[in-house]
mmCIF file of N, CA and C in Angstrom:
data_model
loop_
_atom_site.group_PDB
_atom_site.id
_atom_site.type_symbol
_atom_site.label_atom_id
_atom_site.label_comp_id
_atom_site.label_asym_id
_atom_site.label_seq_id
_atom_site.Cartn_x
_atom_site.Cartn_y
_atom_site.Cartn_z
ATOM 1 N N GLN A 27 0.254 -1.439 -0.178
ATOM 2 C CA GLN A 27 -0.102 0.166 0.342
ATOM 3 C C GLN A 27 0.627 1.101 -0.303
ATOM 4 N N LEU A 28 0.328 2.167 -1.027
ATOM 5 C CA LEU A 28 0.884 3.504 -0.535
ATOM 6 C C LEU A 28 0.426 4.785 -0.007
ATOM 7 N N VAL A 29 0.267 5.343 0.442
ATOM 8 C CA VAL A 29 -0.002 6.532 1.107
ATOM 9 C C VAL A 29 0.850 7.969 0.583
ATOM 10 N N GLU A 30 -0.183 8.600 0.155
ATOM 11 C CA GLU A 30 0.312 10.543 -0.246
ATOM 12 C C GLU A 30 0.272 10.815 0.327
ATOM 13 N N SER A 31 0.871 12.180 0.889
ATOM 14 C CA SER A 31 -0.011 13.087 1.476
ATOM 15 C C SER A 31 0.981 14.988 1.285
ATOM 16 N N GLY A 32 0.757 15.470 2.058
ATOM 17 C CA GLY A 32 1.188 16.587 1.855
ATOM 18 C C GLY A 32 0.116 17.250 0.705
ATOM 19 N N GLY A 33 0.106 17.059 0.241
ATOM 20 C CA GLY A 33 -0.849 18.279 -0.506
ATOM 21 C C GLY A 33 -1.723 19.743 0.216
ATOM 22 N N GLY A 34 -2.349 20.254 -0.670
ATOM 23 C CA GLY A 34 -2.602 21.383 -0.366
ATOM 24 C C GLY A 34 -2.604 22.671 -1.160
ATOM 25 N N LEU A 35 -3.018 23.928 -0.624
ATOM 26 C CA LEU A 35 -3.403 24.768 -1.603
ATOM 27 C C LEU A 35 -2.191 25.681 -1.326
ATOM 28 N N VAL A 36 -1.350 26.525 -2.110
ATOM 29 C CA VAL A 36 -0.278 27.262 -1.752
ATOM 30 C C VAL A 36 0.284 28.522 -2.564
ATOM 31 N N GLN A 37 0.550 29.154 -2.926
ATOM 32 C CA GLN A 37 0.379 30.439 -3.224
ATOM 33 C C GLN A 37 1.455 30.199 -5.115
ATOM 34 N N ALA A 38 1.274 31.141 -6.268
ATOM 35 C CA ALA A 38 2.558 30.578 -6.797
ATOM 36 C C ALA A 38 3.846 31.272 -6.522
ATOM 37 N N GLY A 39 4.672 30.593 -6.756
ATOM 38 C CA GLY A 39 6.767 30.573 -6.084
ATOM 39 C C GLY A 39 6.483 30.296 -4.949
ATOM 40 N N GLY A 40 5.488 29.346 -4.262
ATOM 41 C CA GLY A 40 5.313 28.261 -2.836
ATOM 42 C C GLY A 40 6.181 27.436 -3.537
ATOM 43 N N SER A 41 6.074 26.767 -2.007
ATOM 44 C CA SER A 41 6.480 25.277 -2.187
ATOM 45 C C SER A 41 5.879 24.124 -0.722
ATOM 46 N N LEU A 42 6.316 22.899 -0.968
ATOM 47 C CA LEU A 42 5.326 21.327 -0.338
ATOM 48 C C LEU A 42 6.369 20.939 -0.860
ATOM 49 N N ARG A 43 5.888 19.693 0.175
ATOM 50 C CA ARG A 43 6.920 18.489 0.199
ATOM 51 C C ARG A 43 5.455 17.389 0.096
ATOM 52 N N LEU A 44 5.719 16.662 -1.036
ATOM 53 C CA LEU A 44 4.247 15.586 -0.700
ATOM 54 C C LEU A 44 5.444 14.492 -0.266
ATOM 55 N N SER A 45 5.153 13.137 0.396
ATOM 56 C CA SER A 45 5.308 12.479 0.976
ATOM 57 C C SER A 45 4.608 10.801 1.233
ATOM 58 N N CYS A 46 4.722 9.731 0.363
ATOM 59 C CA CYS A 46 4.918 8.551 0.442
ATOM 60 C C CYS A 46 5.150 7.398 1.029
ATOM 61 N N ALA A 47 3.738 7.239 2.088
ATOM 62 C CA ALA A 47 4.888 5.812 2.853
ATOM 63 C C ALA A 47 3.501 4.651 2.176
ATOM 64 N N ALA A 48 4.727 3.631 1.986
ATOM 65 C CA ALA A 48 4.395 2.290 1.149
ATOM 66 C C ALA A 48 5.042 1.473 2.828
ATOM 67 N N SER A 49 4.310 0.644 2.888
ATOM 68 C CA SER A 49 3.657 -0.834 3.699
ATOM 69 C C SER A 49 3.399 -1.833 3.176
ATOM 70 N N GLY A 50 3.989 -3.497 3.304
ATOM 71 C CA GLY A 50 3.036 -4.548 2.717
ATOM 72 C C GLY A 50 4.335 -4.607 1.838
ATOM 73 N N LEU A 51 4.649 -3.454 1.637
ATOM 74 C CA LEU A 51 5.567 -4.210 0.549
ATOM 75 C C LEU A 51 7.033 -4.497 0.567
ATOM 76 N N PRO A 52 7.535 -5.441 -0.173
ATOM 77 C CA PRO A 52 9.927 -5.723 0.088
ATOM 78 C C PRO A 52 10.170 -3.996 -0.093
ATOM 79 N N PHE A 53 9.652 -2.851 0.165
ATOM 80 C CA PHE A 53 10.227 -1.168 -0.165
ATOM 81 C C PHE A 53 11.613 -1.417 -1.141
ATOM 82 N N ASN A 54 12.554 -1.893 -0.349
ATOM 83 C CA ASN A 54 13.597 -1.733 -0.543
ATOM 84 C C ASN A 54 14.186 -2.502 -2.493
ATOM 85 N N LYS A 55 12.770 -3.298 -2.221
ATOM 86 C CA LYS A 55 13.160 -4.294 -4.029
ATOM 87 C C LYS A 55 12.365 -3.285 -5.144
ATOM 88 N N TYR A 56 11.770 -2.439 -4.129
ATOM 89 C CA TYR A 56 10.858 -1.322 -5.039
ATOM 90 C C TYR A 56 11.390 -0.592 -5.907
ATOM 91 N N HIS A 57 11.023 -0.292 -7.164
ATOM 92 C CA HIS A 57 11.506 1.045 -7.895
ATOM 93 C C HIS A 57 10.901 2.396 -7.969
ATOM 94 N N LEU A 58 10.169 3.423 -7.568
ATOM 95 C CA LEU A 58 9.440 4.093 -6.883
ATOM 96 C C LEU A 58 9.550 5.642 -7.458
ATOM 97 N N GLY A 59 7.990 6.320 -7.687
ATOM 98 C CA GLY A 59 8.035 7.440 -9.397
ATOM 99 C C GLY A 59 7.028 7.980 -8.923
ATOM 100 N N TRP A 60 7.141 9.439 -8.586
ATOM 101 C CA TRP A 60 6.180 10.335 -9.098
ATOM 102 C C TRP A 60 5.720 10.769 -10.518
ATOM 103 N N PHE A 61 3.764 11.273 -10.426
ATOM 104 C CA PHE A 61 2.767 10.962 -11.283
ATOM 105 C C PHE A 61 2.417 12.171 -11.104
ATOM 106 N N ARG A 62 1.370 12.234 -12.082
ATOM 107 C CA ARG A 62 1.098 13.523 -11.979
ATOM 108 C C ARG A 62 -0.582 13.702 -13.258
ATOM 109 N N GLN A 63 -1.772 14.130 -11.998
ATOM 110 C CA GLN A 63 -2.649 14.056 -13.176
ATOM 111 C C GLN A 63 -3.601 15.480 -13.244
ATOM 112 N N ALA A 64 -3.268 16.845 -13.874
ATOM 113 C CA ALA A 64 -4.101 17.422 -13.425
ATOM 114 C C ALA A 64 -5.127 17.572 -13.937
ATOM 115 N N PRO A 65 -6.291 18.361 -13.599
ATOM 116 C CA PRO A 65 -8.217 18.573 -14.593
ATOM 117 C C PRO A 65 -8.198 17.744 -16.607
ATOM 118 N N GLY A 66 -8.716 17.031 -16.167
ATOM 119 C CA GLY A 66 -8.756 16.839 -17.210
ATOM 120 C C GLY A 66 -7.661 16.333 -18.436
ATOM 121 N N LYS A 67 -6.656 16.155 -17.717
ATOM 122 C CA LYS A 67 -5.681 16.217 -18.902
ATOM 123 C C LYS A 67 -5.407 14.023 -18.320
ATOM 124 N N GLU A 68 -4.202 13.661 -19.666
ATOM 125 C CA GLU A 68 -3.694 12.110 -18.795
ATOM 126 C C GLU A 68 -2.830 12.647 -17.798
ATOM 127 N N ARG A 69 -2.242 11.269 -17.196
ATOM 128 C CA ARG A 69 -1.329 11.347 -15.824
ATOM 129 C C ARG A 69 0.201 11.350 -17.125
ATOM 130 N N VAL A 70 0.799 11.911 -16.292
ATOM 131 C CA VAL A 70 1.835 12.093 -16.353
ATOM 132 C C VAL A 70 2.319 12.096 -15.644
ATOM 133 N N PHE A 71 4.336 11.175 -15.669
ATOM 134 C CA PHE A 71 5.481 10.903 -15.366
ATOM 135 C C PHE A 71 6.104 12.531 -14.802
ATOM 136 N N VAL A 72 6.650 12.760 -13.327
ATOM 137 C CA VAL A 72 6.966 13.328 -12.910
ATOM 138 C C VAL A 72 8.353 14.070 -12.296
ATOM 139 N N VAL A 73 8.687 12.314 -11.748
ATOM 140 C CA VAL A 73 10.314 12.755 -11.738
ATOM 141 C C VAL A 73 10.173 11.250 -10.942
ATOM 142 N N PHE A 74 11.493 10.692 -11.428
ATOM 143 C CA PHE A 74 11.757 9.028 -11.016
ATOM 144 C C PHE A 74 13.365 8.947 -10.795
ATOM 145 N N GLY A 75 14.049 9.080 -9.593
ATOM 146 C CA GLY A 75 15.200 9.510 -9.411
ATOM 147 C C GLY A 75 15.897 10.035 -9.494
ATOM 148 N N GLU A 76 16.590 10.831 -9.600
ATOM 149 C CA GLU A 76 17.764 11.880 -10.348
ATOM 150 C C GLU A 76 16.723 12.286 -12.184
ATOM 151 N N LYS A 77 15.765 11.473 -12.614
ATOM 152 C CA LYS A 77 15.476 12.139 -13.303
ATOM 153 C C LYS A 77 14.158 12.720 -13.851
ATOM 154 N N LEU A 78 13.626 13.962 -14.434
ATOM 155 C CA LEU A 78 12.701 15.549 -14.201
ATOM 156 C C LEU A 78 11.853 15.069 -15.271
ATOM 157 N N ALA A 79 10.478 15.433 -15.310
ATOM 158 C CA ALA A 79 10.477 15.955 -16.279
ATOM 159 C C ALA A 79 10.589 16.975 -16.918
ATOM 160 N N ASN A 80 10.367 17.356 -17.435
ATOM 161 C CA ASN A 80 11.458 19.339 -18.438
ATOM 162 C C ASN A 80 10.727 19.538 -17.430
ATOM 163 N N SER A 81 8.805 19.580 -17.755
ATOM 164 C CA SER A 81 8.527 21.021 -17.053
ATOM 165 C C SER A 81 9.055 21.598 -15.301
ATOM 166 N N VAL A 82 9.418 20.070 -14.995
ATOM 167 C CA VAL A 82 9.561 20.191 -13.364
ATOM 168 C C VAL A 82 11.294 20.283 -13.079
ATOM 169 N N LYS A 83 12.304 20.364 -13.643
ATOM 170 C CA LYS A 83 13.657 20.710 -13.816
ATOM 171 C C LYS A 83 14.169 22.219 -13.158
ATOM 172 N N GLY A 84 15.034 21.678 -11.903
ATOM 173 C CA GLY A 84 15.589 23.077 -11.220
ATOM 174 C C GLY A 84 14.891 23.376 -10.148
ATOM 175 N N ARG A 85 13.075 22.728 -10.583
ATOM 176 C CA ARG A 85 12.172 23.011 -9.043
ATOM 177 C C ARG A 85 12.114 22.487 -8.634
ATOM 178 N N PHE A 86 11.745 21.153 -9.009
ATOM 179 C CA PHE A 86 11.346 19.354 -7.795
ATOM 180 C C PHE A 86 12.700 19.515 -8.260
ATOM 181 N N ALA A 87 12.128 17.596 -7.258
ATOM 182 C CA ALA A 87 14.186 17.061 -6.485
ATOM 183 C C ALA A 87 13.372 15.542 -5.140
ATOM 184 N N PHE A 88 14.261 14.675 -5.616
ATOM 185 C CA PHE A 88 12.980 13.206 -5.424
ATOM 186 C C PHE A 88 14.245 13.269 -3.942
ATOM 187 N N SER A 89 13.265 12.362 -3.588
ATOM 188 C CA SER A 89 14.706 11.782 -2.703
ATOM 189 C C SER A 89 13.528 10.377 -2.092
ATOM 190 N N ARG A 90 14.671 9.656 -1.463
ATOM 191 C CA ARG A 90 13.449 7.954 -0.737
ATOM 192 C C ARG A 90 14.856 8.132 0.592
ATOM 193 N N ASP A 91 14.528 7.572 1.817
ATOM 194 C CA ASP A 91 14.550 7.612 3.128
ATOM 195 C C ASP A 91 13.840 5.766 3.054
ATOM 196 N N ASN A 92 15.135 4.423 3.113
ATOM 197 C CA ASN A 92 14.784 3.630 2.867
ATOM 198 C C ASN A 92 13.925 3.269 3.967
ATOM 199 N N ALA A 93 15.055 3.287 5.708
ATOM 200 C CA ALA A 93 14.582 3.281 6.942
ATOM 201 C C ALA A 93 12.809 3.623 7.494
ATOM 202 N N LYS A 94 12.551 4.824 6.952
ATOM 203 C CA LYS A 94 11.085 4.800 7.354
ATOM 204 C C LYS A 94 9.897 4.244 6.050
ATOM 205 N N ASN A 95 10.732 3.832 5.328
ATOM 206 C CA ASN A 95 9.572 2.993 3.297
ATOM 207 C C ASN A 95 9.042 4.521 2.727
ATOM 208 N N THR A 96 9.677 5.722 3.049
ATOM 209 C CA THR A 96 9.133 6.705 2.062
ATOM 210 C C THR A 96 10.151 7.082 1.297
ATOM 211 N N VAL A 97 9.300 8.436 0.761
ATOM 212 C CA VAL A 97 9.459 8.502 -0.647
ATOM 213 C C VAL A 97 9.148 10.147 -0.421
ATOM 214 N N TYR A 98 10.648 10.763 -0.986
ATOM 215 C CA TYR A 98 9.123 12.830 -0.905
ATOM 216 C C TYR A 98 9.449 12.793 -2.246
ATOM 217 N N LEU A 99 8.837 14.325 -2.270
ATOM 218 C CA LEU A 99 7.920 15.274 -3.698
ATOM 219 C C LEU A 99 8.704 16.570 -3.402
ATOM 220 N N GLN A 100 9.735 16.910 -3.406
ATOM 221 C CA GLN A 100 10.237 18.712 -3.050
ATOM 222 C C GLN A 100 9.285 19.057 -3.974
ATOM 223 N N MET A 101 8.886 19.877 -3.784
ATOM 224 C CA MET A 101 8.771 20.758 -4.623
ATOM 225 C C MET A 101 8.703 22.782 -4.245
ATOM 226 N N ASN A 102 9.711 22.968 -5.128
ATOM 227 C CA ASN A 102 10.245 24.899 -5.334
ATOM 228 C C ASN A 102 9.842 25.454 -6.049
ATOM 229 N N SER A 103 8.899 26.533 -5.961
ATOM 230 C CA SER A 103 9.099 27.434 -6.995
ATOM 231 C C SER A 103 7.676 26.878 -7.710
ATOM 232 N N LEU A 104 6.669 26.712 -7.341
ATOM 233 C CA LEU A 104 5.485 26.428 -8.277
ATOM 234 C C LEU A 104 4.444 27.463 -8.504
ATOM 235 N N LYS A 105 3.711 26.748 -9.878
ATOM 236 C CA LYS A 105 3.542 27.943 -10.408
ATOM 237 C C LYS A 105 2.158 26.898 -10.945
ATOM 238 N N PRO A 106 1.288 27.770 -10.693
ATOM 239 C CA PRO A 106 -0.528 27.309 -11.302
ATOM 240 C C PRO A 106 -0.316 25.964 -12.195
ATOM 241 N N ASP A 107 0.330 25.887 -12.819
ATOM 242 C CA ASP A 107 0.702 24.345 -14.312
ATOM 243 C C ASP A 107 0.436 22.796 -13.297
ATOM 244 N N ASP A 108 1.809 23.722 -12.348
ATOM 245 C CA ASP A 108 1.464 22.104 -10.933
ATOM 246 C C ASP A 108 1.006 21.681 -10.774
ATOM 247 N N THR A 109 -0.556 22.702 -10.253
ATOM 248 C CA THR A 109 -2.099 22.328 -10.598
ATOM 249 C C THR A 109 -2.160 20.320 -10.688
ATOM 250 N N ALA A 110 -2.323 19.535 -9.605
ATOM 251 C CA ALA A 110 -2.764 18.505 -9.970
ATOM 252 C C ALA A 110 -3.156 17.433 -8.865
ATOM 253 N N VAL A 111 -3.261 16.305 -9.016
ATOM 254 C CA VAL A 111 -3.349 15.467 -7.910
ATOM 255 C C VAL A 111 -1.420 14.455 -8.130
ATOM 256 N N TYR A 112 -1.065 14.329 -7.416
ATOM 257 C CA TYR A 112 0.131 14.064 -7.587
ATOM 258 C C TYR A 112 -0.179 12.921 -6.533
ATOM 259 N N TYR A 113 0.396 11.806 -7.490
ATOM 260 C CA TYR A 113 0.490 9.934 -7.508
ATOM 261 C C TYR A 113 1.945 9.455 -6.859
ATOM 262 N N CYS A 114 2.653 9.050 -6.408
ATOM 263 C CA CYS A 114 3.624 7.630 -6.048
ATOM 264 C C CYS A 114 2.816 6.037 -6.856
ATOM 265 N N ALA A 115 4.009 5.922 -7.179
ATOM 266 C CA ALA A 115 3.975 4.674 -7.269
ATOM 267 C C ALA A 115 6.160 3.727 -8.057
ATOM 268 N N ALA A 116 5.020 2.216 -7.374
ATOM 269 C CA ALA A 116 5.964 1.118 -6.915
ATOM 270 C C ALA A 116 6.088 0.776 -7.752
ATOM 271 N N ALA A 117 6.989 -0.037 -8.704
ATOM 272 C CA ALA A 117 7.521 -1.115 -9.565
ATOM 273 C C ALA A 117 8.984 -2.273 -9.494
ATOM 274 N N LEU A 118 7.578 -3.122 -9.897
ATOM 275 C CA LEU A 118 8.918 -4.803 -9.254
ATOM 276 C C LEU A 118 10.283 -5.046 -10.388
ATOM 277 N N ARG A 119 9.919 -4.315 -11.487
ATOM 278 C CA ARG A 119 11.011 -4.463 -12.195
ATOM 279 C C ARG A 119 12.118 -4.067 -12.492
ATOM 280 N N THR A 120 13.197 -4.482 -12.624
ATOM 281 C CA THR A 120 14.078 -3.753 -13.227
ATOM 282 C C THR A 120 14.613 -3.452 -15.036
ATOM 283 N N SER A 121 14.483 -1.980 -14.555
ATOM 284 C CA SER A 121 15.002 -1.963 -16.817
ATOM 285 C C SER A 121 17.129 -0.854 -16.345
ATOM 286 N N ASP A 122 18.295 -0.595 -16.982
ATOM 287 C CA ASP A 122 19.519 -0.788 -17.561
ATOM 288 C C ASP A 122 18.464 1.364 -17.469
ATOM 289 N N SER A 123 17.624 1.580 -18.250
ATOM 290 C CA SER A 123 16.820 3.035 -19.419
ATOM 291 C C SER A 123 16.162 3.129 -18.047
ATOM 292 N N TYR A 124 16.012 4.987 -17.618
ATOM 293 C CA TYR A 124 16.068 5.727 -16.817
ATOM 294 C C TYR A 124 14.699 5.721 -18.015
ATOM 295 N N SER A 125 14.630 5.531 -19.524
ATOM 296 C CA SER A 125 12.998 5.779 -19.728
ATOM 297 C C SER A 125 11.953 4.475 -19.694
ATOM 298 N N TYR A 126 12.189 3.572 -19.160
ATOM 299 C CA TYR A 126 11.100 3.405 -19.571
ATOM 300 C C TYR A 126 10.285 2.881 -17.722
ATOM 301 N N TYR A 127 11.293 3.868 -16.805
ATOM 302 C CA TYR A 127 9.895 4.144 -15.354
ATOM 303 C C TYR A 127 9.166 6.015 -15.758
ATOM 304 N N TYR A 128 9.695 5.748 -17.129
ATOM 305 C CA TYR A 128 8.812 7.253 -17.201
ATOM 306 C C TYR A 128 7.272 7.086 -17.196
ATOM 307 N N LYS A 129 7.164 5.763 -17.831
ATOM 308 C CA LYS A 129 5.610 5.169 -18.716
ATOM 309 C C LYS A 129 4.713 4.415 -17.185
ATOM 310 N N SER A 130 3.906 5.413 -16.604
ATOM 311 C CA SER A 130 2.896 4.389 -15.706
ATOM 312 C C SER A 130 2.656 3.148 -15.804
ATOM 313 N N GLU A 131 2.493 2.153 -16.962
ATOM 314 C CA GLU A 131 1.820 0.982 -17.011
ATOM 315 C C GLU A 131 3.003 -0.097 -16.514
ATOM 316 N N ILE A 132 4.194 0.319 -15.871
ATOM 317 C CA ILE A 132 5.176 -0.158 -15.824
ATOM 318 C C ILE A 132 4.865 -0.442 -14.063
ATOM 319 N N TYR A 133 4.480 0.485 -13.940
ATOM 320 C CA TYR A 133 4.590 0.115 -11.698
ATOM 321 C C TYR A 133 3.104 -0.374 -11.617
ATOM 322 N N ASP A 134 3.523 -0.802 -10.296
ATOM 323 C CA ASP A 134 2.690 -2.685 -10.051
ATOM 324 C C ASP A 134 1.712 -1.596 -9.121
ATOM 325 N N TYR A 135 2.287 -0.500 -7.856
ATOM 326 C CA TYR A 135 1.421 -0.209 -7.476
ATOM 327 C C TYR A 135 0.667 1.425 -7.629
ATOM 328 N N TRP A 136 -0.371 1.590 -7.072
ATOM 329 C CA TRP A 136 -0.182 2.960 -6.913
ATOM 330 C C TRP A 136 -1.068 3.860 -5.666
ATOM 331 N N GLY A 137 -0.860 4.953 -5.240
ATOM 332 C CA GLY A 137 -1.294 5.508 -3.724
ATOM 333 C C GLY A 137 -2.236 5.865 -4.783
ATOM 334 N N GLN A 138 -3.246 6.977 -3.447
ATOM 335 C CA GLN A 138 -4.667 6.890 -3.651
ATOM 336 C C GLN A 138 -4.796 8.569 -4.639
ATOM 337 N N GLY A 139 -3.440 8.973 -3.738
ATOM 338 C CA GLY A 139 -3.161 10.883 -5.141
ATOM 339 C C GLY A 139 -3.474 11.956 -3.732
ATOM 340 N N THR A 140 -2.660 13.056 -3.784
ATOM 341 C CA THR A 140 -2.196 13.606 -2.799
ATOM 342 C C THR A 140 -3.080 15.185 -3.586
ATOM 343 N N GLU A 141 -3.236 16.051 -3.634
ATOM 344 C CA GLU A 141 -4.337 16.685 -4.443
ATOM 345 C C GLU A 141 -3.353 18.803 -3.741
ATOM 346 N N VAL A 142 -2.645 19.226 -5.155
ATOM 347 C CA VAL A 142 -2.237 20.294 -5.369
ATOM 348 C C VAL A 142 -2.483 21.085 -5.927
ATOM 349 N N THR A 143 -2.806 22.284 -5.366
ATOM 350 C CA THR A 143 -3.605 23.297 -5.926
ATOM 351 C C THR A 143 -2.865 24.731 -6.511
ATOM 352 N N VAL A 144 -2.832 25.619 -6.680
ATOM 353 C CA VAL A 144 -1.277 26.675 -7.549
ATOM 354 C C VAL A 144 -2.136 27.943 -7.182
ATOM 355 N N SER A 145 -2.019 28.598 -6.673
ATOM 356 C CA SER A 145 -3.113 29.406 -7.270
ATOM 357 C C SER A 145 -2.208 30.707 -7.850
ATOM 358 N N SER A 146 -2.454 31.912 -8.295
ATOM 359 C CA SER A 146 -1.234 32.935 -9.370
ATOM 360 C C SER A 146 -1.985 34.530 -8.203
#
């Protein structure tokens, strides 16, 4: 099970840190990523490890604490376009290619999402 938290309403230029806590799975064996889905749009890749979508480069960062079975998404300099429901996802399969983890279909588990709203 994956449970996201930390979403909320923030003004443009502000920051939020999202958390995703995992339970019931061997956390160290899974690869974790973040995706987001804006209103009326498809779910899209945000970050996997050090690899970031172009739209968030320089503003977002991923981190992982294996001792706490938790991953984080630090979001700085937020923009109204960042408004979305943010999801963490866990994949067991391993690939040497980072781009493999950009695809939502390879993930085995998803959280329920946490909503982020950025006001202008």
